[in-house]
Short mmCIF file of C-alpha atoms in Angstrom, two decimals:
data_model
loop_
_atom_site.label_atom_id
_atom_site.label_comp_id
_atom_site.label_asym_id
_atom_site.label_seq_id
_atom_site.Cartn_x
_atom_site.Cartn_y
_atom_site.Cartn_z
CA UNK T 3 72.09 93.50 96.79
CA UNK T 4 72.89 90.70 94.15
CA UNK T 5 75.06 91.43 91.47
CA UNK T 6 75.51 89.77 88.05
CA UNK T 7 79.16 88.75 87.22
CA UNK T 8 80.52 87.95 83.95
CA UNK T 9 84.03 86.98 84.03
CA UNK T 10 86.19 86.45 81.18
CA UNK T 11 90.16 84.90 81.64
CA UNK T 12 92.93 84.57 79.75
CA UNK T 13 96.76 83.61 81.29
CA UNK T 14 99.52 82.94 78.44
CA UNK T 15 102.56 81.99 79.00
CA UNK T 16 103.65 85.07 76.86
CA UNK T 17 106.95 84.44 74.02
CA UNK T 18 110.29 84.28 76.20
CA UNK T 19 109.32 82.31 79.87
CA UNK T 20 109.25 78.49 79.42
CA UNK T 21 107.09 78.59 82.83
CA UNK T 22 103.80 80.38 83.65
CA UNK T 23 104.42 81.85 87.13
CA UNK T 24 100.79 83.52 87.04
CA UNK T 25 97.54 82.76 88.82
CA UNK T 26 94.16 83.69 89.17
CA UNK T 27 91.22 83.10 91.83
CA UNK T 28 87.41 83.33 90.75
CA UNK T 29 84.49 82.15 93.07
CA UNK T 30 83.85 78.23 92.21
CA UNK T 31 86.73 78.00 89.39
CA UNK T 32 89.37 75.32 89.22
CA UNK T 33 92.37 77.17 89.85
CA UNK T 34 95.56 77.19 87.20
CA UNK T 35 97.45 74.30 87.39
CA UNK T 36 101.21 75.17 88.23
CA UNK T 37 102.30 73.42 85.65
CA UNK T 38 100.11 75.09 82.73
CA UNK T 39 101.53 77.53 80.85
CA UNK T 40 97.88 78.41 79.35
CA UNK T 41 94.38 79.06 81.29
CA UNK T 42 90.83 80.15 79.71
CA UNK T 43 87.87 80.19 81.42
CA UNK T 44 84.64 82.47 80.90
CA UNK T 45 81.53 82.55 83.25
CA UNK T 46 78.60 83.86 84.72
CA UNK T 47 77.48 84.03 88.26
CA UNK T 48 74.69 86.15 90.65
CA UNK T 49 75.72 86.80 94.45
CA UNK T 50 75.95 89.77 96.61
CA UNK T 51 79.73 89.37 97.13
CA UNK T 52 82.51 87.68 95.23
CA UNK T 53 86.29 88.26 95.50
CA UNK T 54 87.89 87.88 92.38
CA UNK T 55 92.18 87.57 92.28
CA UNK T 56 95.02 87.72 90.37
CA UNK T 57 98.67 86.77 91.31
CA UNK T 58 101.99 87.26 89.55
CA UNK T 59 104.77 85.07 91.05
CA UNK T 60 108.63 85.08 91.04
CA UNK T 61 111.48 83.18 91.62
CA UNK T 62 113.94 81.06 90.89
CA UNK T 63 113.45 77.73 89.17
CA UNK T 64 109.89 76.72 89.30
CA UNK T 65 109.38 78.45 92.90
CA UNK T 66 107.12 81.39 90.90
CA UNK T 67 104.47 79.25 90.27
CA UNK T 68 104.39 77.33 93.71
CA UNK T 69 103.94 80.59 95.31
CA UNK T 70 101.30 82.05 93.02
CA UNK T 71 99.27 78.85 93.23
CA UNK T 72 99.78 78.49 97.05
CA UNK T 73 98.52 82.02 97.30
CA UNK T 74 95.62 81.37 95.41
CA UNK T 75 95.09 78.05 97.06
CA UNK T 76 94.92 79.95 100.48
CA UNK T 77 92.16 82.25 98.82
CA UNK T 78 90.12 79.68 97.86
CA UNK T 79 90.57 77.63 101.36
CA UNK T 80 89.65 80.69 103.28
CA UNK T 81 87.27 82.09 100.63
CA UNK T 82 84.03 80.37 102.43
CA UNK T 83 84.55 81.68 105.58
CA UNK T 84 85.49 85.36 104.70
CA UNK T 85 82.67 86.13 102.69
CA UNK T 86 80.14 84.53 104.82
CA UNK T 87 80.82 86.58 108.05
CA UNK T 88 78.86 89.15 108.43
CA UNK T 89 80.26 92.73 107.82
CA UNK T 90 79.08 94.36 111.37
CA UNK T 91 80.93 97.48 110.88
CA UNK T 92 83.16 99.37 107.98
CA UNK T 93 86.33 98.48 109.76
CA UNK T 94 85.64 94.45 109.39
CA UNK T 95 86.48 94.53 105.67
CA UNK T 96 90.00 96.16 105.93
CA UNK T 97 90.82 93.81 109.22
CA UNK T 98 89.40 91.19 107.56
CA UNK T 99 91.60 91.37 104.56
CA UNK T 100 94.77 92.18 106.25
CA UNK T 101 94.23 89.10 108.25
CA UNK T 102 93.97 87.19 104.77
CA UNK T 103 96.72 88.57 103.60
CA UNK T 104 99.07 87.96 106.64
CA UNK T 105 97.78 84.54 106.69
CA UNK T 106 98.63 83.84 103.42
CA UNK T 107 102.23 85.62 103.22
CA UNK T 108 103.31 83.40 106.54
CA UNK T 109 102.10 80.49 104.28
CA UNK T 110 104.47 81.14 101.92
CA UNK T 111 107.40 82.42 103.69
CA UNK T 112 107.37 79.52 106.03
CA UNK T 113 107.26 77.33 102.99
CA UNK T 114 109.87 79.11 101.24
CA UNK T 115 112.18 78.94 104.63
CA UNK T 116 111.75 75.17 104.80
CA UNK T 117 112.88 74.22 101.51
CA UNK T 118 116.16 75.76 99.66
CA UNK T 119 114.41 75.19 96.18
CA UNK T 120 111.76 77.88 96.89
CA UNK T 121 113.72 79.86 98.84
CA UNK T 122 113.62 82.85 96.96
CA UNK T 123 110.25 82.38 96.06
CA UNK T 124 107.03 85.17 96.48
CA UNK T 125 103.70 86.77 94.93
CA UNK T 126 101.90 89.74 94.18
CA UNK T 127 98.55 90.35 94.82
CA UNK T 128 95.48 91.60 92.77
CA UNK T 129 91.94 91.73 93.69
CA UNK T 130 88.32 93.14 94.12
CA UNK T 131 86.12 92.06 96.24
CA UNK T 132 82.42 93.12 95.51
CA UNK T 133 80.28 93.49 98.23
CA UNK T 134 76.29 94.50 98.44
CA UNK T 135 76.72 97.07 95.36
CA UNK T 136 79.86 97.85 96.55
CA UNK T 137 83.55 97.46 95.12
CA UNK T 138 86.85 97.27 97.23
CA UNK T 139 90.11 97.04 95.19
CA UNK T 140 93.27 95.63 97.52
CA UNK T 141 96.81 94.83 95.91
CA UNK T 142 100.19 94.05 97.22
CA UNK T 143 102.65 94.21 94.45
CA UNK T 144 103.07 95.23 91.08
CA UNK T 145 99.90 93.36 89.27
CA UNK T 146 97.00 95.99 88.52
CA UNK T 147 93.28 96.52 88.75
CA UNK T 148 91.68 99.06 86.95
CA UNK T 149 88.07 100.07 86.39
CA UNK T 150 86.71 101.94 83.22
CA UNK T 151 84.34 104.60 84.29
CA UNK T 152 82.48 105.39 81.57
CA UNK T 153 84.88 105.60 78.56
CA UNK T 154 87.61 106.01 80.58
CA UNK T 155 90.34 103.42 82.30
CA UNK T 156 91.18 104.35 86.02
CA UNK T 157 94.12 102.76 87.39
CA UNK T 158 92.62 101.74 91.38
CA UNK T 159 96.03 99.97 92.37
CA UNK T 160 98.99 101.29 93.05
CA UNK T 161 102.28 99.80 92.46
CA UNK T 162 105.03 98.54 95.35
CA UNK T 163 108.06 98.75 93.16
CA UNK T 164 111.21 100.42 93.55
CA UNK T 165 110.55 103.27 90.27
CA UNK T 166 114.17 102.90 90.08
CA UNK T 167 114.09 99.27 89.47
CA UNK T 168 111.13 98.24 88.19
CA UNK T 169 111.51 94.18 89.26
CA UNK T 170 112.80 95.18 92.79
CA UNK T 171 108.96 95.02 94.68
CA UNK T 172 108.81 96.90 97.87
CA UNK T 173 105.59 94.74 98.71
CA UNK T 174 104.58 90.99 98.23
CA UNK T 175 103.48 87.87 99.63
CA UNK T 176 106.11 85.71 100.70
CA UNK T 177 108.06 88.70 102.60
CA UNK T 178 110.15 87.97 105.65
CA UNK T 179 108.91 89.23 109.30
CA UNK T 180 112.22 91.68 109.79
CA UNK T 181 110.72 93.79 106.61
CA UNK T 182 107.63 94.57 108.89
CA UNK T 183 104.38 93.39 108.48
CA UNK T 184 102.82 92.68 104.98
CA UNK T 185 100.20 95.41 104.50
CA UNK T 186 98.04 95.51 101.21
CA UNK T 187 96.06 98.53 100.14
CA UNK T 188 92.24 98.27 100.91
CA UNK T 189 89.88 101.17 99.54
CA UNK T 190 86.39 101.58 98.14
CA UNK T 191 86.45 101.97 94.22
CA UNK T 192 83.22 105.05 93.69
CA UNK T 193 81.29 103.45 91.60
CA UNK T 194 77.46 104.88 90.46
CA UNK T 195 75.10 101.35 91.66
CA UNK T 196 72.45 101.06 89.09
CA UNK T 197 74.45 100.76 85.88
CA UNK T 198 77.23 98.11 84.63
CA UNK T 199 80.82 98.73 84.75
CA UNK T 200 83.92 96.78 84.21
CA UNK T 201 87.12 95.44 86.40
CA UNK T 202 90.10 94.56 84.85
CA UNK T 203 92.59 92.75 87.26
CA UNK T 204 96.10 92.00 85.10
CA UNK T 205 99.49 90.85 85.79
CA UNK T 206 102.26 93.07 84.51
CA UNK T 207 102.71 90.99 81.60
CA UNK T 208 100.29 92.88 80.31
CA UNK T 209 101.05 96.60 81.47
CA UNK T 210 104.90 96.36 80.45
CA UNK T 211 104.02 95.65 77.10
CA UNK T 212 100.71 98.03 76.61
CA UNK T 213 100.26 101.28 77.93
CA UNK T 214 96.68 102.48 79.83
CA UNK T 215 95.46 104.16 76.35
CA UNK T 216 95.88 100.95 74.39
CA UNK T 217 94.37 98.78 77.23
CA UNK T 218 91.48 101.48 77.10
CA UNK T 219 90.57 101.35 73.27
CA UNK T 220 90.27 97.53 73.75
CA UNK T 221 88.34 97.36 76.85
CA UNK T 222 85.84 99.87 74.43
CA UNK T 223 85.94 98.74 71.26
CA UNK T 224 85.17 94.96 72.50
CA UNK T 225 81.95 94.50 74.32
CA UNK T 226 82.13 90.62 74.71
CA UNK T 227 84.70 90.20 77.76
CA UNK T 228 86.63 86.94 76.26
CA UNK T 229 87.07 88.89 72.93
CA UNK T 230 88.75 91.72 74.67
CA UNK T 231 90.99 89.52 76.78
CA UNK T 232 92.18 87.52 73.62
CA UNK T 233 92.81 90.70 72.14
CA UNK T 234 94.57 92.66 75.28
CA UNK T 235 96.68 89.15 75.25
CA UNK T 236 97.46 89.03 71.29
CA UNK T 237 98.50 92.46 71.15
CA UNK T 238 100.86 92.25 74.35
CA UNK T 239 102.43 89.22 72.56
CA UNK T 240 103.33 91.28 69.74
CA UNK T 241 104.75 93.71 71.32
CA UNK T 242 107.27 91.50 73.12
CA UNK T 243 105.18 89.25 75.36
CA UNK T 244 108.23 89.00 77.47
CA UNK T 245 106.66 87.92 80.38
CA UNK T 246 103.65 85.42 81.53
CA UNK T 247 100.52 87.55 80.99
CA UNK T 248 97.30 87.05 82.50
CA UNK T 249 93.83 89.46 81.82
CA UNK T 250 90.68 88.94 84.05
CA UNK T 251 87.82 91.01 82.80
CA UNK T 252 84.71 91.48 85.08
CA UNK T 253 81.74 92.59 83.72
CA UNK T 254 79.38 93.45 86.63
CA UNK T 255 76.17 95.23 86.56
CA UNK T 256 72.92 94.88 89.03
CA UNK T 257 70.63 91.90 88.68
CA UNK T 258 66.99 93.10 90.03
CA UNK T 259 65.04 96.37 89.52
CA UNK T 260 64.46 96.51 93.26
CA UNK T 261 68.33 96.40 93.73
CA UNK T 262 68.55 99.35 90.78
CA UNK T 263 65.72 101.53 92.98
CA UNK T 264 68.15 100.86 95.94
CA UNK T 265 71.38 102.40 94.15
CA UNK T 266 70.78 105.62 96.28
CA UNK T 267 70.74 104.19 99.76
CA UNK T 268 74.43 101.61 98.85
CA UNK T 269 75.94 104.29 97.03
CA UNK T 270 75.75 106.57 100.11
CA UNK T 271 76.60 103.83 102.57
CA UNK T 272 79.56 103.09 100.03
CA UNK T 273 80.63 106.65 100.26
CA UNK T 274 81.12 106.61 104.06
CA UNK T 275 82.81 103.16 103.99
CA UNK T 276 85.59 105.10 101.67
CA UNK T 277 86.15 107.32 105.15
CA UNK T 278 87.17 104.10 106.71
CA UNK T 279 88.86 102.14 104.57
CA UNK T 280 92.52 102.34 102.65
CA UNK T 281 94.21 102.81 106.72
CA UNK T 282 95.66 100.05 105.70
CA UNK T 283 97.73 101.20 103.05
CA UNK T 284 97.58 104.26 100.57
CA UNK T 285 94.41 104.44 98.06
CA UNK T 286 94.86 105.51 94.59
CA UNK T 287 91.57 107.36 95.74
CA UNK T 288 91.53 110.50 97.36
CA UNK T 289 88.00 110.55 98.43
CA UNK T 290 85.15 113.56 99.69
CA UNK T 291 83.95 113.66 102.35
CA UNK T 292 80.74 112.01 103.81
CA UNK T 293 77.60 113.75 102.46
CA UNK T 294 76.25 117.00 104.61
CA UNK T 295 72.74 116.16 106.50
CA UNK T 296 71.00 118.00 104.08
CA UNK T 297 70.36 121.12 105.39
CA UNK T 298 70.56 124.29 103.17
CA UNK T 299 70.16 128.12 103.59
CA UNK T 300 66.50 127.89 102.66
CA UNK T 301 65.48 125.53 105.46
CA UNK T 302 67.46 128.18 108.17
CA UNK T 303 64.95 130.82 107.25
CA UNK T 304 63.76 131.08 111.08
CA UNK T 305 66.77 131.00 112.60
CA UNK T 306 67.71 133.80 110.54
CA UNK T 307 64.41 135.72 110.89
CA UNK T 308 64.46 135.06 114.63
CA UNK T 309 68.12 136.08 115.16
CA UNK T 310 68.64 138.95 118.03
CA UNK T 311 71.73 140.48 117.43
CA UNK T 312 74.36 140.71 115.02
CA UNK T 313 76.45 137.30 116.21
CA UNK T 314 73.13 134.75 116.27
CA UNK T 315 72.07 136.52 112.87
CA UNK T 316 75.95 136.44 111.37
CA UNK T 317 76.13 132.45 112.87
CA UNK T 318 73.03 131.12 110.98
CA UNK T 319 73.80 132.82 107.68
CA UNK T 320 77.29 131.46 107.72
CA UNK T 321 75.93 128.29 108.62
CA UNK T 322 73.77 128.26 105.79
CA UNK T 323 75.96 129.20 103.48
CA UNK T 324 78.64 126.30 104.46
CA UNK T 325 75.71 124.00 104.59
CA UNK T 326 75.20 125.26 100.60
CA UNK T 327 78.51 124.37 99.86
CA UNK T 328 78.62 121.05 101.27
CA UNK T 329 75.36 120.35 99.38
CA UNK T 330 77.42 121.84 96.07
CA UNK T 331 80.06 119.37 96.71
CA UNK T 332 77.86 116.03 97.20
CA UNK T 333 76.62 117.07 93.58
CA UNK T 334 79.79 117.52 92.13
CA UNK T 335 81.07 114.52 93.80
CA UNK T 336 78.03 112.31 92.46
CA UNK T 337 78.42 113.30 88.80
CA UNK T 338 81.84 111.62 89.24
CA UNK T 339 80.19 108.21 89.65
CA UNK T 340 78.11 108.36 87.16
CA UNK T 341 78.46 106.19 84.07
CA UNK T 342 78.62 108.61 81.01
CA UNK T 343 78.90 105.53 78.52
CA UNK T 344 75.35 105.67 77.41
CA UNK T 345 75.16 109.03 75.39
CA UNK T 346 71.88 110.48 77.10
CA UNK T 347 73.13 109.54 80.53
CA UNK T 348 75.80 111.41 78.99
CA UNK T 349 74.18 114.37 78.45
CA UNK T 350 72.08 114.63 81.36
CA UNK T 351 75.22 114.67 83.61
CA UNK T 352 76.96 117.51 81.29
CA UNK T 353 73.84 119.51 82.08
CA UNK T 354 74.33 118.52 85.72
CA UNK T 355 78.04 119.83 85.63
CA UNK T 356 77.20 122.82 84.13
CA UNK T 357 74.11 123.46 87.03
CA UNK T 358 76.96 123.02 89.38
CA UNK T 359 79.13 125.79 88.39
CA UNK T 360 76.74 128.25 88.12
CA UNK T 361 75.75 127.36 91.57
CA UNK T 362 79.21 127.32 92.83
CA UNK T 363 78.93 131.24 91.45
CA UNK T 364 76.05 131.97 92.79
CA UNK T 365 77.47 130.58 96.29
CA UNK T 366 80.60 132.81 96.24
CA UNK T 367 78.74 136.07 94.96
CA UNK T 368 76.43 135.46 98.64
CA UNK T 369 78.86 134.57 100.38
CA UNK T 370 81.24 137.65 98.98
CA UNK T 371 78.86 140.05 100.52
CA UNK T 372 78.13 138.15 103.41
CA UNK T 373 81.89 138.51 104.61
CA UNK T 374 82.10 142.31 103.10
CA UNK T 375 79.47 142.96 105.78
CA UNK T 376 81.09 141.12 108.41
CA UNK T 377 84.60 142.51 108.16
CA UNK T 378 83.18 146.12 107.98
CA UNK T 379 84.30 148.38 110.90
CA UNK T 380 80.75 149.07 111.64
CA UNK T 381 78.68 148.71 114.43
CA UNK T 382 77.23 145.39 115.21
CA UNK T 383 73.63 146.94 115.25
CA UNK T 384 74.25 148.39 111.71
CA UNK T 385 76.35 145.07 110.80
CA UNK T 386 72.92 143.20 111.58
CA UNK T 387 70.83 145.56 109.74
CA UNK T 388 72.36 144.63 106.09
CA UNK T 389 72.87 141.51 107.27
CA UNK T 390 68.74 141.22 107.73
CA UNK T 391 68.56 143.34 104.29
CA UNK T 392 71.16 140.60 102.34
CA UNK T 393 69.03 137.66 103.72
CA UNK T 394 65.83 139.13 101.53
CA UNK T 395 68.34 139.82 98.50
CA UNK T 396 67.98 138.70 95.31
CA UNK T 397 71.69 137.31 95.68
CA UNK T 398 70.30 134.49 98.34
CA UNK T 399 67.01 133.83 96.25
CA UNK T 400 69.29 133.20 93.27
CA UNK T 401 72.01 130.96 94.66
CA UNK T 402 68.44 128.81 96.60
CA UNK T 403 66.81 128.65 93.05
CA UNK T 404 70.31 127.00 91.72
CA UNK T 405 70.62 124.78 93.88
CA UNK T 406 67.46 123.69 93.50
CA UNK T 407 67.79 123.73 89.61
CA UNK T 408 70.69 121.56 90.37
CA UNK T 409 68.41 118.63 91.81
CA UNK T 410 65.83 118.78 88.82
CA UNK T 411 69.22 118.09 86.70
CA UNK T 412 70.45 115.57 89.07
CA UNK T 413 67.07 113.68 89.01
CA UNK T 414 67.31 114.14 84.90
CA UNK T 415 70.40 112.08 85.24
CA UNK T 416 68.90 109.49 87.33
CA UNK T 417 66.10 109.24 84.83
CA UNK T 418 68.47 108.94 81.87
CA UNK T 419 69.92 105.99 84.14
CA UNK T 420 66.81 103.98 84.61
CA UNK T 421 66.23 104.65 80.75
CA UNK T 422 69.41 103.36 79.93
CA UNK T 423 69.27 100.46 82.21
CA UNK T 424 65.83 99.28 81.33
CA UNK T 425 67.14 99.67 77.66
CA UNK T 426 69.91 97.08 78.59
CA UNK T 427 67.21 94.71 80.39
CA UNK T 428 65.36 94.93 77.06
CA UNK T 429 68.18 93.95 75.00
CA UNK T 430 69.52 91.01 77.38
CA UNK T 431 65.64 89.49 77.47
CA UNK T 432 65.89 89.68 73.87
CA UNK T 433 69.07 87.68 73.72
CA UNK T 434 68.08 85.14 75.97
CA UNK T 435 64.74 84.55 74.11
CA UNK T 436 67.12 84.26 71.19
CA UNK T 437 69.26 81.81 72.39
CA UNK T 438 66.78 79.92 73.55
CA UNK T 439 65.00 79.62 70.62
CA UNK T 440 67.98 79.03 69.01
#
């Protein structure tokens, strides 16, 4: 599934450091020289996978920006290679990246060992790596990626640092062996395929000097991506700019209707690749589980009518009811990755929440009197009886019609998608015809 990128960067040197220890790594970019204190760069790619980086180093001297530039030097050396292999099964993208990382943190220990001027030098670690429709956030270190769902800013990274002492890292490239092994957190980011949505990837440059609500308003109020990074970067520096601060902003949204029709099929293969991933370290995710087959009280309607005694009939009913509540969940779960910044998408999803809960009602009221009749001290032969009677009540043809009522909002939402998107097409044709003509 290709993907368009639009990637906007901006790494300043900030008010107090003479030297700019950060780095960054973008798919066919020159990287940051170590010696400049200033990098800008905006463009525009299509692919079905990019991994996109951003490194904060330290040390003494001028070791910072060796290691932060050897880092992203290893990236870039390896880049080929690790995106190209194919992904056989969900377990290949956290192995693959841990081997990346370990690769790279030997580089620069070793390097660091052999020569007393870098000695005490290291590297965080800040990325996404996009993948068929897909996003994967993995960090090591204190630098931060965030993604803005809808109109608001979600934090994906978390940080290694002592809370205590905010410099004192628990986690970076560069570490020595008798610390353990370097392990970076790996997780899928949800993320509703069929609509754009933006990445920022920062150093904390930026995050000691704003806090998430400011970094929020800008990432809103400015829609071009180079605009909001001059901005997030200007308003740091007048707050202190105390340390080197560097702002990648990735705009990504689908680049093909077929891919858009699609956004279904990856979003539930994305889903069960969240089951697998973030063993290597601890997601800022806690994720739901992978989607229930499907089947629902409705479609159990012989096994309950064909039930012989009071355990076969009590089985399929409770059965169907769990098989109800998984399907409840899925739906809440999905309106959480939908993008609400388009005000009928919006809308649609509001009704969608609101579907939900009175399903969820609807669920326990059935289920209420399922269990009344199943704890009774009664016979199982009269247990059975109102067990047969509740399975033609109104309370089971009321929580089937919800659920039901529930997909005609869910397929509203998906239809206020496509609207939305094909609004968006409409407007980019019309720039491009613009510019051209221009």
């Amino acid at each position: 599934m290709k993907m368009t990128f639009r990637i906007s960067a901006l790494s300043d040197v900030g008010l107090v450091r003479k030297n700019n220890e950060d780095n960054l790594f973008v798919p066919g970019w020159p990287l940051k020289n170590k010696s400049d204190s200033y990098y800008e760069r905006y463009d525009g790619f299509s692919a079905d996978r990019a991994f996109i980086c951003v490194y904060d180093g330290m040390g003494g001297h001028s070791s910072g920006e060796v290691a932060s530039y050897m880092a992203a030097s290893e990236v870039k050396a390896r880049y080929r290679r690790f995106v190209n292999r194919d992904v056989k099964n969900k377990k290949n993208i956290t192995s693959r990246m841990n081997k990346l990382i370990s690769q790279t943190n030997d580089e620069i220990y070793y390097s660091a060992e052999s020569n007393p001027d870098l000695h005490t030098m290291g590297t965080t670690l800040t990325g996404i790596y996009f993948l068929n429709g897909c996003a994967y956030y993995v960090n090591i270190g204190d630098s931060r990626s965030y993604v803005l769902n809808g109109r608001k800013l979600i934090q994906l990274s978390n940080d290694h640092a002592d809370p205590m002492t905010k410099n004192a890292l628990t986690r970076f490239l560069g570490m020595s062996s008798e610390y353990g092994n370097v392990v970076p957190d790996v997780a899928f980011v949800p993320s509703k395929i069929g609509t754009s949505r933006r990445y920022l990837l920062c150093s904390d440059g930026l995050t000691d000097m704003l806090d998430d609500k400011s970094i929020e308003r800008i990432l809103l109020e400015y829609n071009d991506g180079m605009d909001a990074a001059n901005q997030l970067i200007d308003e740091a520096k007048k707050r202190g700019g105390r340390d080197n601060i560097t702002a990648v902003i990735i705009d990504v949204k689908p680049k093909s209707k077929i891919a858009r029709a699609a956004k279904n099929r990856v979003l539930t293969g994305c889903i069960a690749a969240a089951l697998i991933l973030g063993a290597a370290g601890t997601a800022a995710y806690k994720f739901k589980p992978e989607p229930h087959p499907g089947t629902s009280i409705s479609e159990m309607k012989n096994e309950i009518k064909n039930a012989e005694n009071f355990r076969e009939l009590k089985d399929a009913i409770d059965n169907g009811i769990k098989a109800e509540v998984a399907n409840k969940d899925d739906l809440k779960y999905y309106c959480t990755t939908v993008d609400e910044s388009d005000s009928e998408v919006q809308r649609a999803n509001e009704n969608l929440k609101n579907s939900i809960d009175d399903y969820r009602n609807k669920i326990m009221a059935f289920r209420d009197e399922f269990n009344n009749i199943v704890d009774s001290d009664k016979e199982d032969d009269e247990k059975y009886n109102e067990l047969q009677t509740l399975s033609k009540d109104n309370l089971m043809t009321e929580m089937v019609n919800a659920g039901e009522e529930c997909e005609k909002k869910k397929q509203e939402v998906e239809n206020a998608l496509d609207a939305w998107q094909a609004r968006q097409d409409e407007e980019d044709e019309k720039q491009k015809q613009s510019e051209t003509s221009g």
